[in-house]
Coordinates of C-alpha atoms in Angstrom, one line a residue:
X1 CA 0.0 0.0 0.0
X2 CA 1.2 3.9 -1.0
X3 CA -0.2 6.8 0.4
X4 CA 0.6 10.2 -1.2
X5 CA 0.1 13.0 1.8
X6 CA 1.1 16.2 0.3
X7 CA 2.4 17.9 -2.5
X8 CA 4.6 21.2 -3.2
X9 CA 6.0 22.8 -6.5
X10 CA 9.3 24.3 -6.6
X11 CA 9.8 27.0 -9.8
X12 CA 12.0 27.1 -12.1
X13 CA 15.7 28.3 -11.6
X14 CA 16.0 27.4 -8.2
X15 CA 17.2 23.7 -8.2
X16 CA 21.0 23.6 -8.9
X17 CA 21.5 22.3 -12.8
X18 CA 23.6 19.5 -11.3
X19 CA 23.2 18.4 -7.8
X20 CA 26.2 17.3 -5.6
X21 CA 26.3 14.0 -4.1
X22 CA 26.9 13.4 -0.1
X23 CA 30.1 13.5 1.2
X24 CA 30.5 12.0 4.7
X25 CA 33.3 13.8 6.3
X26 CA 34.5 15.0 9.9
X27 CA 33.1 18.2 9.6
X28 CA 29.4 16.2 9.0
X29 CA 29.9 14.4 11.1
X30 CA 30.5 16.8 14.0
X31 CA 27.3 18.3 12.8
X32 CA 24.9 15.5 12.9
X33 CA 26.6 14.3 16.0
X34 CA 25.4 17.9 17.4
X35 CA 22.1 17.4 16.4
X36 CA 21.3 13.9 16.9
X37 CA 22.9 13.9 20.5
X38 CA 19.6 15.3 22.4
X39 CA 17.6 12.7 20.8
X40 CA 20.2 9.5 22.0
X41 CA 20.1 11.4 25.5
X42 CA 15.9 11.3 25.4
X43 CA 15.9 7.8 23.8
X44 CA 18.7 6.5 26.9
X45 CA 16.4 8.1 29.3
X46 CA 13.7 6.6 28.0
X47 CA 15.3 3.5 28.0
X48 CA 16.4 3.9 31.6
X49 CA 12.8 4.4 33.2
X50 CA 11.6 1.2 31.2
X51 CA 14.4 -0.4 32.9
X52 CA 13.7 0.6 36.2
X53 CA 10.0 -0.2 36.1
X54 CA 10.7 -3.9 34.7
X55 CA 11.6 -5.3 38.4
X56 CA 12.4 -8.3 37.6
X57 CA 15.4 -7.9 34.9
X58 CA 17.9 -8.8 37.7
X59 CA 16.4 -11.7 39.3
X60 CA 16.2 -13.5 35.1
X61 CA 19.7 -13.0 35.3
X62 CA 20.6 -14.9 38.1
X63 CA 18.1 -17.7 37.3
X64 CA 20.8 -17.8 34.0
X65 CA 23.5 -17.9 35.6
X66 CA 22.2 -20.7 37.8
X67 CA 20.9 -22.3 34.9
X68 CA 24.2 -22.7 33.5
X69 CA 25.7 -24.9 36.2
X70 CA 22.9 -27.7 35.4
X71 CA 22.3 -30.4 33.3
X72 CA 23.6 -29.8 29.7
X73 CA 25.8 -27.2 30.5
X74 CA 28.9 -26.8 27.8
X75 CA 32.1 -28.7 28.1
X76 CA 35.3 -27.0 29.6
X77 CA 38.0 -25.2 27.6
X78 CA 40.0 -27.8 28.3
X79 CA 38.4 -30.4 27.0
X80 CA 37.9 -28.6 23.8
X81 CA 41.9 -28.2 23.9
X82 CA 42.7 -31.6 24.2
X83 CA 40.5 -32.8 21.1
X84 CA 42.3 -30.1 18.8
X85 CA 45.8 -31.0 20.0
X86 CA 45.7 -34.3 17.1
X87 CA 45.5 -31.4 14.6
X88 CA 48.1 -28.9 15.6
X89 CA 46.3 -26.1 14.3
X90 CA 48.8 -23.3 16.0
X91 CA 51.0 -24.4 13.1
X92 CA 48.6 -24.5 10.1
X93 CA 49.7 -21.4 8.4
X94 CA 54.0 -22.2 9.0
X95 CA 55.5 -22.7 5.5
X96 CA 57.2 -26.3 5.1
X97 CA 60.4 -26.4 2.3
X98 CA 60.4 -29.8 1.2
X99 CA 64.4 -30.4 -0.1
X100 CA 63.0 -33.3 -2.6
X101 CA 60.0 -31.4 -3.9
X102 CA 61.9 -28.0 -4.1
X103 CA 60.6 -24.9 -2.3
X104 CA 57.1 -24.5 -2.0
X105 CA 55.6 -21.7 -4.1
X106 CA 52.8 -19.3 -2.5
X107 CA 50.0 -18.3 -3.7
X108 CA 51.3 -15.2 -5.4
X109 CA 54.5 -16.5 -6.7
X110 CA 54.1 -15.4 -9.8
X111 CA 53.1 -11.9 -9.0
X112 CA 57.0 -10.3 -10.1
X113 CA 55.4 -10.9 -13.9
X114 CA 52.6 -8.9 -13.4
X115 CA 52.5 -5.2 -15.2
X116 CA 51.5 -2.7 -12.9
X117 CA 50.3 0.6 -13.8
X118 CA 50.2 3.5 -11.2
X119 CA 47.3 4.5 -13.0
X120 CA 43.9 3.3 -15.1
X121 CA 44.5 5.9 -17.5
X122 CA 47.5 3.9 -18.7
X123 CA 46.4 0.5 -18.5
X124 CA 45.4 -0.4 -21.8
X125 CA 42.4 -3.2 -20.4
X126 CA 41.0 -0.4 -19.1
X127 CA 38.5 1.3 -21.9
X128 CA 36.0 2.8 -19.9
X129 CA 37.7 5.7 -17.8
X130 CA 36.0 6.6 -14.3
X131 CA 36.0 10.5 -15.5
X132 CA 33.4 9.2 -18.2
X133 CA 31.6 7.4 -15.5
X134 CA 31.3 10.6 -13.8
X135 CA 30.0 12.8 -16.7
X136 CA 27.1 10.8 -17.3
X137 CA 26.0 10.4 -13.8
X138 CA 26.6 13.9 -13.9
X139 CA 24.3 14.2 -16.7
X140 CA 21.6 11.7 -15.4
X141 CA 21.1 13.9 -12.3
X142 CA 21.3 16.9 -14.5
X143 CA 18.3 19.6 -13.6
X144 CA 17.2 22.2 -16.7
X145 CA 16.1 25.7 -15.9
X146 CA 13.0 24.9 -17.8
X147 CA 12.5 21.5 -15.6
X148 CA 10.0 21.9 -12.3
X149 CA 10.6 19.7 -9.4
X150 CA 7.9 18.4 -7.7
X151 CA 7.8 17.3 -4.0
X152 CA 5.7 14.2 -2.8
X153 CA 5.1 12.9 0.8
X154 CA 5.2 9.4 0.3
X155 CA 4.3 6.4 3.0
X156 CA 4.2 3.2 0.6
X157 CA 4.6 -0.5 2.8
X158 CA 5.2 1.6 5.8
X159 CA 7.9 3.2 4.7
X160 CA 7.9 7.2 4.8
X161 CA 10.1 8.9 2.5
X162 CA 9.8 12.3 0.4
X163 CA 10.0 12.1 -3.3
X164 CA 12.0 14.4 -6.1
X165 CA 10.2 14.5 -9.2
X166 CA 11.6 16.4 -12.4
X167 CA 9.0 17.6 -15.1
X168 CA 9.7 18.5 -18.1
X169 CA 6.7 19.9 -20.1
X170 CA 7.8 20.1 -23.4
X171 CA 8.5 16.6 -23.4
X172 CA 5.6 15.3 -21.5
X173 CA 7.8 13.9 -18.9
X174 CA 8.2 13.0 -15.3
X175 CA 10.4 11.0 -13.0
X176 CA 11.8 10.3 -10.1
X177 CA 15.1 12.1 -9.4
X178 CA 16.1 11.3 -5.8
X179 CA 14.0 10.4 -2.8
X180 CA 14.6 11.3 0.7
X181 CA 13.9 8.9 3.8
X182 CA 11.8 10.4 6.8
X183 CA 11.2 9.1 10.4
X184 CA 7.9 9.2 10.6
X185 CA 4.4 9.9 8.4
X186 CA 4.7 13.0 6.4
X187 CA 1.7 15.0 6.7
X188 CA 2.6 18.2 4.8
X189 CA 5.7 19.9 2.6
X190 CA 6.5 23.4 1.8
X191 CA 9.3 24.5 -0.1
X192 CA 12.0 27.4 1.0
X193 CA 14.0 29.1 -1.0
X194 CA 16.6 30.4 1.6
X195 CA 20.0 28.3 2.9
X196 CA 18.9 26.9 6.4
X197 CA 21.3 24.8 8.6
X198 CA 24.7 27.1 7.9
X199 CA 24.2 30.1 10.1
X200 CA 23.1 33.3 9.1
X201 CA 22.3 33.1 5.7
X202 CA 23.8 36.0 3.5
X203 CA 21.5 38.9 2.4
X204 CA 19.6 37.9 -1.0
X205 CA 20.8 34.3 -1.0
X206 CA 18.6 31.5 -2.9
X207 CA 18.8 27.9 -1.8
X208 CA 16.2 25.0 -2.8
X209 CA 15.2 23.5 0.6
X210 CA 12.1 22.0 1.8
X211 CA 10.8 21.8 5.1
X212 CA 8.4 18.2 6.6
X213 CA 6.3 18.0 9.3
X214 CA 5.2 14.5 10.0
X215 CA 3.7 12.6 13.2
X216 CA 6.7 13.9 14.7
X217 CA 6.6 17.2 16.7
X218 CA 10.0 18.3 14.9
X219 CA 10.0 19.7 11.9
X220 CA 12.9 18.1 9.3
X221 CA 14.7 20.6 7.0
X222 CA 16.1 19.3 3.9
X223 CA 18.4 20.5 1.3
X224 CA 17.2 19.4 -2.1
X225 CA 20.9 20.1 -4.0
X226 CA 22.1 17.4 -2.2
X227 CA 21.9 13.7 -3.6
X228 CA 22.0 10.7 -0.6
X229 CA 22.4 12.7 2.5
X230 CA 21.8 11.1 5.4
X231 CA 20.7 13.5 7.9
X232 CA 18.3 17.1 7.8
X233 CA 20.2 20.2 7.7
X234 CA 18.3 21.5 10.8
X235 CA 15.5 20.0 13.1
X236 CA 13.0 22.6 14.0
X237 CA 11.5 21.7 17.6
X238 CA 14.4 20.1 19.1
X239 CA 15.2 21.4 22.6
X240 CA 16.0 25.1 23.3
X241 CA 19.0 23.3 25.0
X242 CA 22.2 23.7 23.1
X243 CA 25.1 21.5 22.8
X244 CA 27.1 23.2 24.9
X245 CA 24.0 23.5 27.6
X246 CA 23.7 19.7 27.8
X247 CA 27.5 19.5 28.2
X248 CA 27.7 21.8 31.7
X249 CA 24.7 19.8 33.2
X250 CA 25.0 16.4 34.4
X251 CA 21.7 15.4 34.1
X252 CA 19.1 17.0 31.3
X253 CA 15.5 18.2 31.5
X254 CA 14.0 16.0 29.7
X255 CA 11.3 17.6 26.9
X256 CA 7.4 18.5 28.7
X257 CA 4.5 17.5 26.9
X258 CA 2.6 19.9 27.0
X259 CA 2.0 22.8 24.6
X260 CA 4.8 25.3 25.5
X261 CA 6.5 28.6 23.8
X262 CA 9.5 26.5 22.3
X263 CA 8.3 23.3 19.9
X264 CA 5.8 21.7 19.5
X265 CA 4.7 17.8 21.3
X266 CA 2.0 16.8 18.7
X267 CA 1.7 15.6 15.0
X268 CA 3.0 19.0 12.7
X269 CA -0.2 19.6 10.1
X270 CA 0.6 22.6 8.3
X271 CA 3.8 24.8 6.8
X272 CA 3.8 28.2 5.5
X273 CA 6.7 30.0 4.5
X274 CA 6.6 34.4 4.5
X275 CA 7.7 35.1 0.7
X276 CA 8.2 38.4 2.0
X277 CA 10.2 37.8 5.3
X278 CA 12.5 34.7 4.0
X279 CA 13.4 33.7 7.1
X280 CA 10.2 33.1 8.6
X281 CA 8.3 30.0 8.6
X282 CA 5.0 29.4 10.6
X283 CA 4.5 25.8 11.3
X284 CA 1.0 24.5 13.0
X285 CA 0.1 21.5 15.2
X286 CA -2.2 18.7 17.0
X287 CA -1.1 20.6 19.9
X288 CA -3.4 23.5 19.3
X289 CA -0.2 26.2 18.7
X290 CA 0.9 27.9 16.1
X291 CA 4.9 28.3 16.2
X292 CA 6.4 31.5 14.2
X293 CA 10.6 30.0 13.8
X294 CA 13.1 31.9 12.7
X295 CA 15.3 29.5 9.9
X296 CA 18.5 32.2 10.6
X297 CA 18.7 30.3 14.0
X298 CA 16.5 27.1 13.9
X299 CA 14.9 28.5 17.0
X300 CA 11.0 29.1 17.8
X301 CA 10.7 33.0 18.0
X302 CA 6.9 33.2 19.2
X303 CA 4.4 30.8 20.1
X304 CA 0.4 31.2 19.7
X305 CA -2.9 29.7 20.9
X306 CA -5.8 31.1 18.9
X307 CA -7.4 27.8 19.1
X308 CA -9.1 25.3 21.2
X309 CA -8.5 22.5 18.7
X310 CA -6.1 20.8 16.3
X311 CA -4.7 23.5 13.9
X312 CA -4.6 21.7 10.3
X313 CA -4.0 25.2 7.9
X314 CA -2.2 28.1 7.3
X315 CA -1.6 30.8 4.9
X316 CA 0.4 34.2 4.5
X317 CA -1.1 37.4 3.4
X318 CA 0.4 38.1 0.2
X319 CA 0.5 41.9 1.0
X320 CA 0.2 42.3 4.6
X321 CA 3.4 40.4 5.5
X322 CA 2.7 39.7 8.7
X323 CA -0.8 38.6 8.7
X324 CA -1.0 35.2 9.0
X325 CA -4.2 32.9 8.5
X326 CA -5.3 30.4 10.7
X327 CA -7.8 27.2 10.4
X328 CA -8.9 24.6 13.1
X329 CA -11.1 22.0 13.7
X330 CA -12.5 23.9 16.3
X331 CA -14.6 25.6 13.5
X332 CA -12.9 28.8 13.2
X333 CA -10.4 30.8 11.2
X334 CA -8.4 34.0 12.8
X335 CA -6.4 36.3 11.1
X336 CA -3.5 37.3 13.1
X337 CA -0.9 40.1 12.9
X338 CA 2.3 38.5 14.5
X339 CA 3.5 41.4 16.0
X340 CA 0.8 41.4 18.2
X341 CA 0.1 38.4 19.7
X342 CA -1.7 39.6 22.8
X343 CA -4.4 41.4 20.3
X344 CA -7.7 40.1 19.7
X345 CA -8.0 39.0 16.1
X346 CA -10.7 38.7 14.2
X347 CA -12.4 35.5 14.1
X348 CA -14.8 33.7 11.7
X349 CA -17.1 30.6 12.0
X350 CA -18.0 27.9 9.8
X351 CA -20.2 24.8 10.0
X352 CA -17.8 22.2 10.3
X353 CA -14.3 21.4 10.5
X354 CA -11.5 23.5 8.6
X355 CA -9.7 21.6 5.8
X356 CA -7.5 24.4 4.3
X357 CA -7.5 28.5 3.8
X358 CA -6.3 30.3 1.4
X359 CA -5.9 34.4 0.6
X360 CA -7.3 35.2 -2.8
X361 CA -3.7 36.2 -4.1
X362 CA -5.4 38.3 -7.1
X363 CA -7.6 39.8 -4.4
X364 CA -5.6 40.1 -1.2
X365 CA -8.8 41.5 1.0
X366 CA -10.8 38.1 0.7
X367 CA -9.7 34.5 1.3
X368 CA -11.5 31.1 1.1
X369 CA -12.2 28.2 3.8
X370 CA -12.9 24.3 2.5
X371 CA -14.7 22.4 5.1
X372 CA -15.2 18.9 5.7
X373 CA -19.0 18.9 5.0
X374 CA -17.3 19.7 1.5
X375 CA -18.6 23.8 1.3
X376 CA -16.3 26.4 0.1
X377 CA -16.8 29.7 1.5
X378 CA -15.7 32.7 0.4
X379 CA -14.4 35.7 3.1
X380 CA -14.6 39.4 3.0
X381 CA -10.8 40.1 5.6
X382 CA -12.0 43.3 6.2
X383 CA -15.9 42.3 7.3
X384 CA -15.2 41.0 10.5
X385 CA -18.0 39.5 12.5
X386 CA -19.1 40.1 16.2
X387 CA -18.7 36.4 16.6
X388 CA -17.8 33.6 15.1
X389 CA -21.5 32.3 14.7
X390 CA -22.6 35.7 13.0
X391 CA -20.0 35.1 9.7
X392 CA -21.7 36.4 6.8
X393 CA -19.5 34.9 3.6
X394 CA -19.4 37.0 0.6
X395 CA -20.6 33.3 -1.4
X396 CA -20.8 29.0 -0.1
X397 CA -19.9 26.4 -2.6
X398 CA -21.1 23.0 -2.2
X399 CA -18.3 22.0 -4.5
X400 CA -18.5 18.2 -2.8
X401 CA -20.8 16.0 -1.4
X402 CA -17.6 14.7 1.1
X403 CA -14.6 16.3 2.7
X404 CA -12.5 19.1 0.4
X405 CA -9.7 17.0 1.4
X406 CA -7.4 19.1 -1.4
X407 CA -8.2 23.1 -2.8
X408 CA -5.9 25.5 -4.2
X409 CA -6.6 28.9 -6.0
X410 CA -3.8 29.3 -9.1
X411 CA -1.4 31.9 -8.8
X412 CA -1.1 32.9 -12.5
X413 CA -5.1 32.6 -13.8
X414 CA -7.4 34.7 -11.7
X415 CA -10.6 33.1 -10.5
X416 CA -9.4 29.5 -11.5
X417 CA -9.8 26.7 -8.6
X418 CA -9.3 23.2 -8.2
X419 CA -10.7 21.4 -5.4
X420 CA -9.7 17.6 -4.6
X421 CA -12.2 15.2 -2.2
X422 CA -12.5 12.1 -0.7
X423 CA -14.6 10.9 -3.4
X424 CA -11.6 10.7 -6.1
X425 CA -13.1 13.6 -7.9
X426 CA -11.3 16.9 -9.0
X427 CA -13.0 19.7 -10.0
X428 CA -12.1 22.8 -11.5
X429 CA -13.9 26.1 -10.8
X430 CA -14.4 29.4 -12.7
X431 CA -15.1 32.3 -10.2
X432 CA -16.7 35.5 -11.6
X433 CA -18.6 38.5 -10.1
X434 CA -21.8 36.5 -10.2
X435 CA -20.1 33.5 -8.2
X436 CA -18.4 30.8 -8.9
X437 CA -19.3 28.0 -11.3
X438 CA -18.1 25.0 -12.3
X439 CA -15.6 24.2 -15.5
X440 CA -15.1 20.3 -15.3
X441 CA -15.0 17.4 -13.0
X442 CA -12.5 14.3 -13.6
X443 CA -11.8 11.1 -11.7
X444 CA -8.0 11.3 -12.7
X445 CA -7.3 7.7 -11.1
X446 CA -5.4 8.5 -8.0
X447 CA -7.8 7.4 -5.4
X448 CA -9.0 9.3 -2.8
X449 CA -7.5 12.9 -3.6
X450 CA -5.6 14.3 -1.1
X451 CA -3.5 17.1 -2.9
X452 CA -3.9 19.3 -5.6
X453 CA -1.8 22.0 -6.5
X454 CA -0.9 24.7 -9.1
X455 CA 2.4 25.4 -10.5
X456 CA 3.8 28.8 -9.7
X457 CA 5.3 29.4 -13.0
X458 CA 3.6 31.8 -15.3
X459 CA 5.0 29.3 -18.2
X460 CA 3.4 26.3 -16.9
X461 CA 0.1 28.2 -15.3
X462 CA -2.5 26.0 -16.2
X463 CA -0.3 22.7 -14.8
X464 CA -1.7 21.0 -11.8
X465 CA -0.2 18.5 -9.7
X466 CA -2.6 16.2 -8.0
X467 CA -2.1 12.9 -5.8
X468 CA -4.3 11.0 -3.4
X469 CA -4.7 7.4 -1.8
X470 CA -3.3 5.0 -4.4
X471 CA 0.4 6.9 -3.6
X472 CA 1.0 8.1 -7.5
X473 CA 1.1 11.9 -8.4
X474 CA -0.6 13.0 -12.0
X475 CA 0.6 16.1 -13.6
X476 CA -2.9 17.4 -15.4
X477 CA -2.4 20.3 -18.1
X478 CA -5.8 21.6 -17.6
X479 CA -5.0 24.1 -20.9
X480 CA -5.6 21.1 -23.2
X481 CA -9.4 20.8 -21.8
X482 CA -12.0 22.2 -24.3
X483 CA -14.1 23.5 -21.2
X484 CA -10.7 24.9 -19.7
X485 CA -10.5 26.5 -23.1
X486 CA -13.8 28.0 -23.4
X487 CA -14.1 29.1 -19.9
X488 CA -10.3 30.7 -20.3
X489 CA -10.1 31.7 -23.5
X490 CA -8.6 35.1 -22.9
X491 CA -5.5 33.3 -21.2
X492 CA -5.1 30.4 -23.4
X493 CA -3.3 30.5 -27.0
X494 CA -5.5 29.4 -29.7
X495 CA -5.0 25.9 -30.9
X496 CA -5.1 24.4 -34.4
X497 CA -6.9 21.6 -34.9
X498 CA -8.0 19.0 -32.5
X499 CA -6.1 19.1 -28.7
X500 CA -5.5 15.9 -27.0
X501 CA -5.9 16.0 -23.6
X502 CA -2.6 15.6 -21.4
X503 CA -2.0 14.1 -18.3
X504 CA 1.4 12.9 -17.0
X505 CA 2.5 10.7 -14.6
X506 CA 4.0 7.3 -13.5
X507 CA 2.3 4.4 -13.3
X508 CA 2.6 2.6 -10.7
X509 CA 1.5 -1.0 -9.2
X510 CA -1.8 -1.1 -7.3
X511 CA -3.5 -3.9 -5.3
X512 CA -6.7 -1.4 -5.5
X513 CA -9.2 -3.2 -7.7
X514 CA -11.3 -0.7 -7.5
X515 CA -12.0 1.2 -11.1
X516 CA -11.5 4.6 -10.8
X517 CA -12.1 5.7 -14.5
X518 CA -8.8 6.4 -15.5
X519 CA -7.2 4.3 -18.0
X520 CA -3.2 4.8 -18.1
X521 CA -1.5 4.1 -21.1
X522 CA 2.1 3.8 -22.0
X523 CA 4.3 6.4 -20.4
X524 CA 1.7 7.2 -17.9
X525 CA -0.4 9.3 -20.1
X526 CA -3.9 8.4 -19.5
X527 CA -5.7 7.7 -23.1
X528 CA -7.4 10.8 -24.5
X529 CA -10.0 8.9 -26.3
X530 CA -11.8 7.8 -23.2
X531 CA -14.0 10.0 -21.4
X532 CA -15.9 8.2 -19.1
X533 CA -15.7 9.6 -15.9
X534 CA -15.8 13.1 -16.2
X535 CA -17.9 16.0 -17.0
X536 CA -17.9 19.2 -17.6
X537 CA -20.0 22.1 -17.6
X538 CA -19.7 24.9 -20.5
X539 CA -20.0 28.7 -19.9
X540 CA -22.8 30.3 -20.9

């Protein structure tokens, strides 16, 4: 079984055009020692109590020993010695010269006639070189500037891991480039585009990282430039407790579990990173906090509690900088300034729990909520209720009949949604002055959806990444729709002739017999020429 959690984009530009593999040296090594050594202190401790509340650990072990002395107890060393003096083994390995025979040759003897060369490069038996070996690994592993990579939270047998795709668009093309294990569950991704783990990071400086939050409460920071590496560039949520800390005390506080101003103790459900203040990244958790850390310093810089419940979504104003919007399963959403965390801030209701928010990014005054009843509702920032029960929404979608599991509003294309659900569908939406209406529905045959998303680059604008239960990711070019086109015909290019659909992806091995309405043909392209399960609805 394969699970795909979450998905996350990365644009173009940012991934290094050829990726450097892992070196494991001292200087690594001091590092991860530094960072794993609070966790082998908790785990020891751990290990310790269980100790001391089994009792009887030291009472088995006598019982052993005594056990040894009784019947069927093993034979003394010397009696063992005595039945290998007939072979004289202490003398197996002495050469013997034998003056009839001649001397005895070794096993080598013959190794003065052997050319040596002190290098491949001039051994003739030697065709293919190591430095071509290099290049086209080098070349495999190349990235274009034109390529995306696309992130994937992956569980498949039980085994958690994050995987590196590389799409290319023009050729219709996706892979796997590297994959990265994880300790626990992934729950959700979002990608950083500033150097974390290294100190200060230098004023305008790009990196291609991606920060995890799993079942874990820490938060794993990865750098995505780096092929085989075997441990995070930073751990968000370890103890406030340095290295050098641990060092002067004897004995270490070991971590509270409950919610506190530092990290958090329960599952990590959402990421957001502040475009606009790099080093910022909001994290939110099972623990009813949201944590505001600061990636300069791997430390938690504020903690909140605007909630009374599990906090599964967040999202940055993309004006107001430090605005940052909230969603629980207690049934709200606040919209928080972060300088002022002892304000009151405004706070609206819905009618069941809160599966994502979003700001309207071509419309930064109005966001939109997706609910587990499967309602979208649409937000007015700046029409704050009296209470949470007296919300008024600007519009309500029933875009599902269950959960909104997935939603995203594209970047590039104003108005255009997709929402994902727990009944495999994905629909996309066309939201005008008069409300929103929908363009098409498809069952895109990746089980129960559980991500969609929308690339961020204008060039690819109309891509969207979307994975769910059956753990495989499908890359849909919603362009190549004829109700896509019709409904978006001011931002699509006119095409000539008839437009096959396109959808790319891998196809991958399923013990789901369940038929989800997608056929996949070679390459992963799902076969234009069926259309059962889907529909669409044309503009009038």
């Amino acid at each position: 079984m394969s699970v795909i959690t979450a998905t996350a984009w990365v644009p173009r530009g940012f991934a290094a055009p050829f990726p450097t593999k892992y070196e494991f040296n001292e200087a690594e090594f001091e590092r991860i020692s530094s960072l794993a050594k609070l966790q082998l202190e908790e785990a020891k401790e751990d290990l310790d109590e269980a100790r001391s509340r089994t009792g009887g650990a030291s009472g088995a072990k006598d019982s052993l020993d005594r056990g040894s002395n009784a019947v069927g107890a093993p034979r003394s060393t010397g009696d063992i010695d005595d039945d290998l003096k007939d072979y004289d083994l202490e003398h197996y390995d002495d050469e013997k010269n034998d003056s009839e025979n001649g001397e005895a040759m070794g096993m080598f003897g013959n190794v003065k006639s052997l050319a040596y060369y002190e290098s491949n490069a001039e051994d003739p038996y030697i065709t293919l070189q190591e430095n071509d070996e290099d290049n086209e690994e080098r070349e495999e592993l190349q990235v274009l500037a034109t390529d995306n990579l696309v992130l994937t939270a992956k569980v498949e047998d039980e085994v958690a891991h994050l995987e590196v795709y590389v799409y290319e668009d023009e050729a219709d093309n996706l892979y796997v480039h590297h994959d990265i294990m994880l300790p626990a569950i992934p729950l959700c991704v979002e990608w950083l585009d500033i150097p974390v783990g290294k100190g200060r990071a230098e004023k305008g400086a790009n990196g291609n990282f991606v920060a995890v939050g799993t079942f874990d409460p820490d938060i794993e920071i990865w750098d995505l430039d780096l092929i085989d590496c075997l441990y995070p560039n930073a751990i968000l949520g370890q103890s406030e407790e340095s290295s050098e800390s641990i060092k002067k005390k004897k004995k270490k506080r070991k971590r509270s579990k409950k919610a506190n101003d530092h990290y958090h103790v329960d599952a990590v459900l959402s990421l957001a990173a502040n475009r606009h203040h790099r080093n910022l990244l909001a994290s939110s958790s099972a623990d009813k906090t949201v944590k505001l850390w600061d990636l300069n310093t791997a430390t938690c810089a504020k903690s909140y509690s605007h909630h009374t419940d599990k906090i599964c979504s967040l999202s940055w104003h993309p004006k107001e900088s430090t605005v940052l919007l909230s969603g629980s399963y207690d049934r709200t959403v606040v919209a928080a300034d972060m300088r002022a965390p002892e304000a009151k801030a405004p706070r609206w209701g819905v009618e069941s729990d809160v599966e994502t928010v979003r700001w309207d990014p071509h419309d930064p005054n109005f966001f939109y909520i997706s609910t587990e009843s499967g309602i979208i509702h649409y937000h007015d920032a700046r029409v704050a209720p009296s209470s949470p029960e007296a919300s008024k929404p600007v519009w309500t979608l029933q875009a599902h009949d269950e959960s909104v599991s997935a939603f995203d509003v594209n970047p590039i294309i104003p108005g255009f949604l997709a929402t994902g659900s727990t009944d495999k569908e994905v629909k996309l939406w066309n939201v005008q002055a008069s409300g929103p209406s929908m363009v098409v529905s498809r069952n895109l045959g990746v089980g129960k959806v559980f991500s969609t998303n929308f690339a961020p680059d204008k060039e690819v604008g109309f891509r969207l990444a979307v994975a769910g239960s059956k753990g495989m990711v499908q890359i849909w070019d919603t362009s190549t729709n004829a109700a896509v086109r019709r409904a978006f015909a001011h931002r699509v290019a006119p095409a000539e002739g008839e437009m096959k659909e396109r959808l790319v992806g891998l196809e991958e091995d399923s013990s789901d017999d369940e038929d989800d309405g997608a056929e996949v043909g070679e390459g992963g392209k799902e076969e234009a020429t069926d259309k059962d399960g889907w529909e669409s609805m044309d503009e009038d």
